[in-house]
XYZ file of C-alpha atoms in Angstrom:
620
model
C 120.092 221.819 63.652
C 121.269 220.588 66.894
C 120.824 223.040 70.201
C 124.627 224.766 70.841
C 124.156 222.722 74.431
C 123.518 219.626 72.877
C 126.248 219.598 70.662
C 128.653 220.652 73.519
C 127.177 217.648 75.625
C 127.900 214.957 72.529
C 131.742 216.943 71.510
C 132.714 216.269 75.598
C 131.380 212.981 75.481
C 133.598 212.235 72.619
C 136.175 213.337 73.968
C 135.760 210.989 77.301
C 135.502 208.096 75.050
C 139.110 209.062 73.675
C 140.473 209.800 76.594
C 139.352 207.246 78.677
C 140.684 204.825 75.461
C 143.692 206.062 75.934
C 144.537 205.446 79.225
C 143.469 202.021 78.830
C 145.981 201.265 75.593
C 148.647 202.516 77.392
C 150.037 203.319 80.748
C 153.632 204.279 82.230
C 155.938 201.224 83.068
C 156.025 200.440 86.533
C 158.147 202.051 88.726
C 159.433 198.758 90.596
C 159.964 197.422 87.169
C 161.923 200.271 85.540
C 164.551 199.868 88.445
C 164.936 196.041 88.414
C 165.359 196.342 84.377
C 168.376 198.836 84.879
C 169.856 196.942 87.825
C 169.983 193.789 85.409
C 171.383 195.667 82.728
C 174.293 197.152 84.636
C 175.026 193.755 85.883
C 176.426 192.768 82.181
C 178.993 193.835 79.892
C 178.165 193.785 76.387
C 179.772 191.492 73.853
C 179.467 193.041 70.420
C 182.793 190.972 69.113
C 180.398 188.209 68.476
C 183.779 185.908 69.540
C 181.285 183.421 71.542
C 179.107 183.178 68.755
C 181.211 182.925 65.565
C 179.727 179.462 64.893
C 176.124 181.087 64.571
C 175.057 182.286 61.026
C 173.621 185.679 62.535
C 175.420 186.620 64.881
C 176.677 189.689 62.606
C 172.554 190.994 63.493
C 172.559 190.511 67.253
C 172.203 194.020 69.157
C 172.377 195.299 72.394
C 168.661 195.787 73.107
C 169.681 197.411 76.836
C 171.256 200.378 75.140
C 168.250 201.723 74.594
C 167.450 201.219 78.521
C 167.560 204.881 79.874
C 167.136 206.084 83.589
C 163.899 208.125 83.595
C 162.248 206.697 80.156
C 159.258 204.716 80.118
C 161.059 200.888 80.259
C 157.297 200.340 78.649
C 159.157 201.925 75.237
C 162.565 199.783 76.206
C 163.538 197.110 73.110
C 162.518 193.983 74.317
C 159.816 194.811 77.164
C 156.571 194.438 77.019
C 154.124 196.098 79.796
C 150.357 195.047 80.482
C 148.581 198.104 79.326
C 146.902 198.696 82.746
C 149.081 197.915 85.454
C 152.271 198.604 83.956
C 153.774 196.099 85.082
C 156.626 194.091 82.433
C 154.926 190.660 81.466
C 157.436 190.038 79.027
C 161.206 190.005 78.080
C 162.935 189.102 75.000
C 166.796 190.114 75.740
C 167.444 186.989 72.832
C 170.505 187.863 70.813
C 171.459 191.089 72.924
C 175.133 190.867 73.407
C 174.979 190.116 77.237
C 178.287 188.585 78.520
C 178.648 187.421 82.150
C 177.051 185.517 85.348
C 173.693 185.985 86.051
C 174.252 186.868 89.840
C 171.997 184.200 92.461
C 170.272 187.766 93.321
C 169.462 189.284 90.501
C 166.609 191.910 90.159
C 165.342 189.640 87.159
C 163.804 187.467 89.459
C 161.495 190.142 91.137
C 159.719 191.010 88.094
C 157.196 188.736 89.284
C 154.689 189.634 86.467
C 156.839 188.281 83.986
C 154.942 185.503 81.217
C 157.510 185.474 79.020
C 161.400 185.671 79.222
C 163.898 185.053 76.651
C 167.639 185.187 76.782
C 168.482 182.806 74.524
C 171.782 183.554 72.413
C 173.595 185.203 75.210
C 176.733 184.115 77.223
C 176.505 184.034 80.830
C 179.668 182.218 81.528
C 179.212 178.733 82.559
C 176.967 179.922 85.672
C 174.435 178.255 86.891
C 170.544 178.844 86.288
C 169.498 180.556 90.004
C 166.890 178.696 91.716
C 165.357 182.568 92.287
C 163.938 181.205 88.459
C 160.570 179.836 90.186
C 159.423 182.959 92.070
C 158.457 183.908 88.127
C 155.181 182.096 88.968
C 153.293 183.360 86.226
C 155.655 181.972 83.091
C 154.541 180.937 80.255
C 157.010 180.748 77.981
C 160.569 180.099 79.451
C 164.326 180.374 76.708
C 167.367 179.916 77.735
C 168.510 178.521 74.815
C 172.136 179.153 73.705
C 173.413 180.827 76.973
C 176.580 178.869 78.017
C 174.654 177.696 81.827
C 176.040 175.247 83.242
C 175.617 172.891 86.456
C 172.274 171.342 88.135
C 169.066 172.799 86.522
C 167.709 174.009 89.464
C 164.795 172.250 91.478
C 162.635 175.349 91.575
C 161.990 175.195 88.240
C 159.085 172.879 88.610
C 157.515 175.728 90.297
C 156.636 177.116 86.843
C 153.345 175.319 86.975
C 152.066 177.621 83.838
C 154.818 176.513 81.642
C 153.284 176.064 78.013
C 156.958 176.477 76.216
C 160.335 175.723 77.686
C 163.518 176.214 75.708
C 166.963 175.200 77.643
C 168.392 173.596 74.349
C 172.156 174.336 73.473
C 173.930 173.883 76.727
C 176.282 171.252 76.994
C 177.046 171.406 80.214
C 173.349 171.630 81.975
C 172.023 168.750 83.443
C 168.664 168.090 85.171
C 168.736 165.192 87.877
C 166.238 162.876 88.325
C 164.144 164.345 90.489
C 163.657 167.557 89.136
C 162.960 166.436 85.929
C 159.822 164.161 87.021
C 158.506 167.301 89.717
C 158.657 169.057 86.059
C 157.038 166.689 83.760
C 154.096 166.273 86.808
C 154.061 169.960 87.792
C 153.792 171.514 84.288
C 151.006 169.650 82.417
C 150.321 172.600 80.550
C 153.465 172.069 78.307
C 153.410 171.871 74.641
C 156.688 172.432 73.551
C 160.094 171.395 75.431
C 163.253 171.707 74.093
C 166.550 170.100 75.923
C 168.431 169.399 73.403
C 171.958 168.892 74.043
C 171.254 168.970 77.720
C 173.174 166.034 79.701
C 170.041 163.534 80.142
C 172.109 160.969 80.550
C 171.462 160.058 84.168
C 167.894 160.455 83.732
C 165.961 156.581 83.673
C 163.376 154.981 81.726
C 161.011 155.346 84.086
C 161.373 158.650 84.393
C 161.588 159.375 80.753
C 158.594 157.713 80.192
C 156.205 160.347 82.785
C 156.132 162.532 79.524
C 153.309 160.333 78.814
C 151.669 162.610 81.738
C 151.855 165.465 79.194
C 149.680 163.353 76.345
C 147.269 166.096 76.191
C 149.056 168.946 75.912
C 152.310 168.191 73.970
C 152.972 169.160 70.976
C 156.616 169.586 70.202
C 159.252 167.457 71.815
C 163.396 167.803 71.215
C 165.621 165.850 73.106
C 168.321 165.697 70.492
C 172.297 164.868 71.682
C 171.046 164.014 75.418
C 173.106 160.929 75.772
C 169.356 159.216 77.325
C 169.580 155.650 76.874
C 167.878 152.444 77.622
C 164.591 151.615 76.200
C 162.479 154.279 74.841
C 158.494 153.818 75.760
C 156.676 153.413 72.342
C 153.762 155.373 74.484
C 155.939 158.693 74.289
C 156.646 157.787 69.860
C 152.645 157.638 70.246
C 151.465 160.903 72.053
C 148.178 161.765 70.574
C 148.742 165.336 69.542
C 152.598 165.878 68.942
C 153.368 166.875 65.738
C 157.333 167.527 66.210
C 159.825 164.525 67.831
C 163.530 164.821 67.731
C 165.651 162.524 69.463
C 168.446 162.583 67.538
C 172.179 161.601 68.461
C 171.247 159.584 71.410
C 173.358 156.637 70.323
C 172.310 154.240 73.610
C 168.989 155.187 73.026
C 167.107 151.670 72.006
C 163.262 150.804 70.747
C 161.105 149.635 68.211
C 159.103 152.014 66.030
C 155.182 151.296 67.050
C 152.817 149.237 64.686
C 150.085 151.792 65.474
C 148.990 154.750 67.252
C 150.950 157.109 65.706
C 149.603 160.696 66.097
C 147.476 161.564 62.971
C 148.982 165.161 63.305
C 152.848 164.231 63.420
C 155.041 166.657 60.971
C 158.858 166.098 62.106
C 160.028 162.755 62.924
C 163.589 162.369 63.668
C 165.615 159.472 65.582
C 168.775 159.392 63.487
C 171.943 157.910 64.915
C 169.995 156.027 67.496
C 169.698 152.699 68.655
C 166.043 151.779 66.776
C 165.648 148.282 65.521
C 162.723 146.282 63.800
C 160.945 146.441 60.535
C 159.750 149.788 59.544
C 155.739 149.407 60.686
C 153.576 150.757 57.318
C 151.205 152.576 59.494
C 154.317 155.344 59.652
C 153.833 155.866 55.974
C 149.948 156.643 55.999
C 150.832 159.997 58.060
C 149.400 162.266 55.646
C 150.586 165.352 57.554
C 154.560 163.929 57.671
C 157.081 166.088 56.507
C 160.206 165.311 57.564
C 161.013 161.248 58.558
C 164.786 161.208 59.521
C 165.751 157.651 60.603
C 169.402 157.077 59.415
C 171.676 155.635 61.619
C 169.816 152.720 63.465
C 169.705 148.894 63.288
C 166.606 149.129 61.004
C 165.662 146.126 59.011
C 163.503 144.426 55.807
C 161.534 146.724 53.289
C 160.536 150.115 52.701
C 156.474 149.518 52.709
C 155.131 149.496 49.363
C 151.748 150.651 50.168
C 150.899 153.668 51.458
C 148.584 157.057 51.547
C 149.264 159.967 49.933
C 152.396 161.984 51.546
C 151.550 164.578 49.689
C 153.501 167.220 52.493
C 156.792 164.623 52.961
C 159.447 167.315 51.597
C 162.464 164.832 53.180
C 162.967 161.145 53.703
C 166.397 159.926 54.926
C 166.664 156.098 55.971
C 170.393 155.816 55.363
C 172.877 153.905 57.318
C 170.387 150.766 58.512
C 170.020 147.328 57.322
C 167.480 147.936 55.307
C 166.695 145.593 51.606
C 164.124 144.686 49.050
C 163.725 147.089 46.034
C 162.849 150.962 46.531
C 159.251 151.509 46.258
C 157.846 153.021 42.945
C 156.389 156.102 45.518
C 159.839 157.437 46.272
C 160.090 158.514 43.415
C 156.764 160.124 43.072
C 156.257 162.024 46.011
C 155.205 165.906 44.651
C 156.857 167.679 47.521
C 159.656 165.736 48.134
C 163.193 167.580 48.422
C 165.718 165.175 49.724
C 165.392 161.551 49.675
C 168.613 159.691 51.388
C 168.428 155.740 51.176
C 172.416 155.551 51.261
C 174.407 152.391 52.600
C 171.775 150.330 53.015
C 171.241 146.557 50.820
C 168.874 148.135 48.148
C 168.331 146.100 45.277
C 167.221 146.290 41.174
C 167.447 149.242 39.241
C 166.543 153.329 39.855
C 163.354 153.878 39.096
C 161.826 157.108 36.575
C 161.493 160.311 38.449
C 158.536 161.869 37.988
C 158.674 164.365 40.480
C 160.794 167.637 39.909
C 161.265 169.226 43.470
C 163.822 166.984 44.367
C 167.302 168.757 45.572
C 169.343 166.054 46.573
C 169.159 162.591 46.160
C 171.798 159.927 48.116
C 171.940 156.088 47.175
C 175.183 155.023 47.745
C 176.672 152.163 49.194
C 174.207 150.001 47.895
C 173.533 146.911 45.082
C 171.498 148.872 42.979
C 172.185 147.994 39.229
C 171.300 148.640 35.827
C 171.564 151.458 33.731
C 171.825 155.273 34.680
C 168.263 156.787 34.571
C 167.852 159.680 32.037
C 164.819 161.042 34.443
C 167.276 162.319 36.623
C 168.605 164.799 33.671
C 164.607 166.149 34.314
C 165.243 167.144 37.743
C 165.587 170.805 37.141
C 166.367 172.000 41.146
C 168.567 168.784 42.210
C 171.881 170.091 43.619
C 173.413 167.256 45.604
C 173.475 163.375 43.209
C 175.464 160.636 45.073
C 175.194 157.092 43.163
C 178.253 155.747 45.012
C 179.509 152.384 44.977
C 176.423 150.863 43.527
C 176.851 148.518 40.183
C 175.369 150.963 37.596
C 176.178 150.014 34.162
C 175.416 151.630 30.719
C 176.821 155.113 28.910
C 176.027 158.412 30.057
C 176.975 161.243 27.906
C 178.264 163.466 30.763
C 176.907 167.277 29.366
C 173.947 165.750 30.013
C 174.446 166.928 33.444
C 174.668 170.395 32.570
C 170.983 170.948 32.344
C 171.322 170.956 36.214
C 172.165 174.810 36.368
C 172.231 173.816 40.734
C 174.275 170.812 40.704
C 177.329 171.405 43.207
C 178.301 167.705 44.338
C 178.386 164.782 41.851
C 179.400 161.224 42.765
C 179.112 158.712 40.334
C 182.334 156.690 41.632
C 182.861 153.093 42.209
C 180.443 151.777 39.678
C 182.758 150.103 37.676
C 180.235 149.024 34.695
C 179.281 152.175 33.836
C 180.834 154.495 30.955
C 180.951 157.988 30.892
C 181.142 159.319 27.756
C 182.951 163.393 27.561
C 183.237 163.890 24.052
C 180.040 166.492 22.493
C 180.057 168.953 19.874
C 178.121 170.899 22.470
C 179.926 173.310 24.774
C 178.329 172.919 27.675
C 179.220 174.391 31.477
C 178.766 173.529 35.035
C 178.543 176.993 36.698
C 178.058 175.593 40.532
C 179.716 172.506 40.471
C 182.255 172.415 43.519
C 182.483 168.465 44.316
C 183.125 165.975 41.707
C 183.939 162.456 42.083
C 184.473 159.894 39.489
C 186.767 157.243 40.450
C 186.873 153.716 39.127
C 184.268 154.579 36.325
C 185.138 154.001 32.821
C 186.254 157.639 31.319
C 188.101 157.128 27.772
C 189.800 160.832 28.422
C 190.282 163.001 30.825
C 187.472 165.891 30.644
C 188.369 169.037 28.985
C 185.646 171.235 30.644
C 187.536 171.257 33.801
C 189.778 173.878 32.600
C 186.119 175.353 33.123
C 184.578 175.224 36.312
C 185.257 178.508 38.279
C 184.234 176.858 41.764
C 185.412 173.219 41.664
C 187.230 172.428 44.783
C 187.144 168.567 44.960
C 187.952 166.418 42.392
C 188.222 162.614 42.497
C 189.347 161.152 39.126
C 191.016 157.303 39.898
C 190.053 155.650 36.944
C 193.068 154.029 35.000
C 192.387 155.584 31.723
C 193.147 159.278 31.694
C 196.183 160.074 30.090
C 197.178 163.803 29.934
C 195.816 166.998 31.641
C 194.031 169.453 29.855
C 196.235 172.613 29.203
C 195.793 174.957 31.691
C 193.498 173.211 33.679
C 195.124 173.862 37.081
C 195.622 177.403 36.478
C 191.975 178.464 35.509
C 190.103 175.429 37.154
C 190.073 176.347 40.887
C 189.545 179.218 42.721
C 191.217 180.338 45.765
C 190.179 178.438 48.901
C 189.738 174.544 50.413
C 190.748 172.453 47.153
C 190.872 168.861 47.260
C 192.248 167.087 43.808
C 192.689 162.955 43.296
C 194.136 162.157 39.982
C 196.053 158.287 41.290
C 196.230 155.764 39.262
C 195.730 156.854 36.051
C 198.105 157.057 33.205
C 198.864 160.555 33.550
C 201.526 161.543 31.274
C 204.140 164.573 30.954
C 205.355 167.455 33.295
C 203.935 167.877 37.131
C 201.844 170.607 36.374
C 201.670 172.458 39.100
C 198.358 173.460 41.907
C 196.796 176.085 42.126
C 197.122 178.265 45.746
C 195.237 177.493 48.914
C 194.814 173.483 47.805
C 194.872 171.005 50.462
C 194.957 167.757 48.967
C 197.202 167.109 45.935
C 197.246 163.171 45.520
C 198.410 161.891 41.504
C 200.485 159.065 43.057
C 200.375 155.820 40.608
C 201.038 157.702 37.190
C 203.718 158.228 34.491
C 204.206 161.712 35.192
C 208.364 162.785 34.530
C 210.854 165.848 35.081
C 211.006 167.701 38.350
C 209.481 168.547 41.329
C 209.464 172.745 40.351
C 210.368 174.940 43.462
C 206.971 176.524 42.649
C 205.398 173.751 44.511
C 206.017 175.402 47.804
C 203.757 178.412 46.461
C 201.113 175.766 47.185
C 201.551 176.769 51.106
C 197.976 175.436 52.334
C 198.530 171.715 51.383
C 198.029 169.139 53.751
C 199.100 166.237 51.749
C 201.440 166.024 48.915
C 201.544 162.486 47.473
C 203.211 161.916 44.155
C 204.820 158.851 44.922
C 204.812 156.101 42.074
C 205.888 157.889 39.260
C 209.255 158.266 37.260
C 210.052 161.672 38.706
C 213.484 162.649 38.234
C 215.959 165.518 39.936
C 216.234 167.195 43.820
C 213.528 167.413 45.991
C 212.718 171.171 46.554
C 214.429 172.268 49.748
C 211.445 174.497 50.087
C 208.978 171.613 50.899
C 210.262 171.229 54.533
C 209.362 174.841 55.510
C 205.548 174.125 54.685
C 203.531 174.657 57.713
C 200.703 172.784 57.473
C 202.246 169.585 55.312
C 201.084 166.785 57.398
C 202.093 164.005 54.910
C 204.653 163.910 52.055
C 204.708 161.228 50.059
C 207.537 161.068 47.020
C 208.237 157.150 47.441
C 209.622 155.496 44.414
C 210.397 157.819 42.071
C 214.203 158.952 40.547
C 214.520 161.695 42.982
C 218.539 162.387 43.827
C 220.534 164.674 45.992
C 219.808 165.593 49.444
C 216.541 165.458 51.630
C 215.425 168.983 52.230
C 217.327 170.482 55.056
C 215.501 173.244 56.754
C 212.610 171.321 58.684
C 210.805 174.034 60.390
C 210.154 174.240 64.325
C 206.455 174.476 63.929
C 205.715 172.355 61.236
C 202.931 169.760 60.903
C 204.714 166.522 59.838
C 202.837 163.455 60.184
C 204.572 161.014 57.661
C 207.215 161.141 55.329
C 208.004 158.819 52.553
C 211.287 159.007 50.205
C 211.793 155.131 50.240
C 212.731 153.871 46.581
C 214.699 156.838 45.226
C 218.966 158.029 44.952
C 219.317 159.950 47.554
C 222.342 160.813 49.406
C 224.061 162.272 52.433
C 223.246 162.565 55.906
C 219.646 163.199 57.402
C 219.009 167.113 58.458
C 219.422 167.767 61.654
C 216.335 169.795 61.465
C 214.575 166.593 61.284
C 213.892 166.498 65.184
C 211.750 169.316 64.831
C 209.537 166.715 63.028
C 207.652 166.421 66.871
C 204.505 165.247 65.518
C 206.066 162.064 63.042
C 204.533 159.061 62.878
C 206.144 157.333 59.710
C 208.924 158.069 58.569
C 210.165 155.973 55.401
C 213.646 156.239 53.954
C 214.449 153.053 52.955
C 215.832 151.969 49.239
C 218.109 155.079 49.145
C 221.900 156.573 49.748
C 221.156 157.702 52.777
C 224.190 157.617 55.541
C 223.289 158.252 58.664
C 221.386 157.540 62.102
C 217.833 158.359 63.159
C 217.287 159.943 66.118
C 220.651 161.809 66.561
């Protein structure tokens, strides 16, 4: 047993050790600090409306972080301050998605937390001002965001005085630009960068030469996005090429011209993606032996010859878009192959020979139109268990597909099979089968022998596009239990529709079944249909008056009842605010004078009234 003063000697030492730990985990905020935090925070109103931010998905989670900001607290417990645990001082500031509304004042207190390594307001709105040059007394940053802020003007020429910088965000703001000048002090001041983010930024007065000093930052870089800049000229192949950079977006920079590099690629690139730019050339193999590549977005260039057949195993490539280039040959036998891949887009392109067997089932959407792919419909794609987007567009597909097939894709929302005029679809099945997401569905100039019954079905189809020549009659009550409520799009011309107009169901924008045989009247009932945008039902054998309702729609931008057996009077009551664009009653009886109420028609273009009774001059 231990001596009672021996004991007391090791119980106090303990307690040193604790104590002593404990001021060194924590210590009060600074005192400086503390005041320059509150005299930033009253300097703001706070937006919780979320009006400036309705386009963003989460803006319904953004707080106000500075509420909790209380005179005579420890700012070191604030939300969204971070103190070194000795000094006290704040070394970092994440105010992202706080609700802040207003300019940021050329003096603000911000700017004398001169500790500061990190500072984010990104997701704020400060009004169109300008970034304050005060920005590069914050020597010590690290890690710079201003994305999302609403800045405008000159990025300021002090910002190259962040010499530390390893991450700068200014992405999102339109109506920033950086001149010359100050962007190549930047790119030669902060060589410690490794990820930069401008995009949407107005680059467009920035040169080749000095967009091509980011090859200063070959060491370091790591992540690069530039997207929607407006640069242009000839893009270096050195900067496609820095050694470590694993994420390049240069997207939407339309004047932005090159040639994808033969070799040199870095070994460690994940995200490539130049779509709609100016990129022309042969797609170089040694891009497909990238065995780290993820995402390779290159639609929208001037790209030409093959898709490489040979390659190394892109095992990680989850998405693969070349649409929109100039690109032929067959598609390789590894598209369709690849175990991770989720989208593959090879749309409007010259692709020739047939659709290869699927083997892989992660695939979620899959885009091939506009191209000269033939033979017949592959069953693998009935496999593909997760695939909710299939667009075979204007290819010339040809064989019989037994359409419940389809319905073993549980996920499938958009289907476009139209314009492949050699292929059959077969509807008729003993087997009641269901599409419970499908929204889009597009079918025109395929061969359908009848028009298909499980329409009356679908609970969230919004689209339909059905021009095929050989449907007959409607299903009964397939436009009363077929849509729901919302944006509805429906194409049923040129057909052989027979029968009564049935009528659409509310909040439909598009109801086009011109080019049929459809008879009786137009019901007043029509005009419950108050969303529509354009009403075409011309080329039928429609007989009786032409609801007066239809000229009180607000939103009708065309209406289209051309040669039909329509008599009486045009409607009379043209609203002030309506929408009219066009308006087409040629071929029919009617009679009378033209409304005066026509006039309010401010926004017609065409207006078509010949091959009728009509007596009368136009414009009063």
């Amino acid at each position: 047993m231990l001596p009672f003063h021996m004991g007391w000697v090791i119980v106090s030492c303990l307690l040193l050790l604790y104590l002593a730990s404990y001021a060194f985990s924590y210590s009060f905020c600074n005192h400086h600090d503390s005041s320059a935090l509150l005299q930033f925070k009253y300097s703001f109103a706070l937006n919780t409306s979320h009006d400036d931010f309705y386009w963003w998905p989460l803006s319904s989670y953004f707080s106000s972080k500075t509420e909790s900001w209380k005179n005579g607290s420890d700012c070191c417990e604030w939300e969204g301050v971070t103190c070194d645990t000795i000094s006290g001082h704040v070394i970092a500031l994440d105010l992202s998605c706080s609700n802040l509304q207003g300019h940021l004042h050329p003096n603000t207190t911000l700017f004398s937390l001169t500790h500061l390594q990190q500072l984010n307001l990104a997701y704020n709105d400060f009004s169109g001002s300008s970034i304050p040059s005060g920005i590069g007394d914050l020597a010590k940053l690290t890690h710079l965001n201003f994305s999302q802020t609403s800045f405008s003007g000159d990025i300021p020429s002090t910002i190259s005085h962040l010499i530390n910088l390893v991450s700068l965000d200014l992405g999102g703001n339109d109506k920033m630009r950086p001149d010359s000048l100050t962007w190549e002090k930047l790119i030669h001041n902060a060589t410690n960068l490794r990820e930069l983010s401008l995009d949407l930024v107005d680059m467009s007065s920035i040169k080749e030469s000095s967009l091509s000093l980011l090859t200063n930052l070959s060491s370091s870089l790591l992540s690069l996005r530039l997207s929607g800049t407006g640069l242009q000229g000839n893009l270096s192949a050195h900067i496609l090429c820095l050694p470590n950079l694993q994420q390049l977006f240069l997207d939407d920079n339309y004047n932005l011209s090159g040639q994808l590099p033969k070799s040199n690629w870095s070994t460690q690139l994940r995200y490539l993606s130049l779509f709609h730019c100016n990129f022309d050339g042969l797609l170089p193999p040694s891009l497909f032996n990238l065995t780290q590549l993820s995402r390779l977005h290159l639609s929208g260039n001037k790209l030409v010859g093959p898709i490489p057949s040979q390659i190394n195993k892109l095992s990680k490539l989850e998405t693969l878009f070349l649409s929109s280039n100039n690109l032929n040959g067959t598609i390789p036998r590894w598209c369709y192959s690849l175990p991770s891949l989720l989208s593959l887009g090879l749309g409007n392109n010259h692709f020739t020979g047939s659709i290869g067997d699927f083997s892989s089932s992660s695939l979620e959407v899959l885009y091939l139109p506009n191209n000269k792919l033939q033979g017949d419909f592959p069953n693998s794609i009935f496999q593909l268990q997760n695939l909710t987007y299939l667009n075979l567009f204007s290819n010339n597909l040809s064989g019989l597909v037994d359409f419940h097939q389809f319905s073993k894709l549980k996920n499938l929302y958009h289907l476009d099979l139209s314009h492949n005029s050699f292929l059959y679809i077969n509807f008729n099945s003993s087997v009641d089968y269901i599409f419970p997401n499908l929204v889009e569905l597009y079918l025109s100039s395929c061969n359908i022998n009848s028009f298909p019954k499980f329409l009356a079905r679908l609970q969230y189809l919004k689209y339909l596009d059905l021009i095929t020549k050989f449907v007959k009659a409607f299903p009964n009550g397939f436009m009363i239990s077929s849509c729901t409520p919302g944006n509805i799009f429906i194409v049923l011309s040129f057909n052989k529709l027979q029968g009564d107009l049935p009528i659409p169901p509310n909040g439909i924008r598009y109801f086009i079944v011109s080019n049929n045989e459809l008879t009786g009247n137009i019901p007043s009932t029509m005009c419950n249909a108050s969303s529509l945008f354009i009403l075409n039902l011309a080329h039928n054998n429609l007989t009786g008056l032409i609801p007066q309702c239809l000229g009180t729609l607000p939103d009708l931008l065309v209406l289209d009842l051309q040669m039909n057996n329509l008599r009486g009077s045009m409607p009379k009551d043209f609203s002030r605010r309506n929408s009219f664009e066009t308006i087409k009653l040629n071929g029919n009886q009617l009679e009378g004078p033209l409304p005066r109420s026509l006039s309010h028609c401010t926004s017609l273009q065409v207006l078509d009234l010949g091959n009728n009774n009509l007596d009368d001059t136009f414009p009063h």
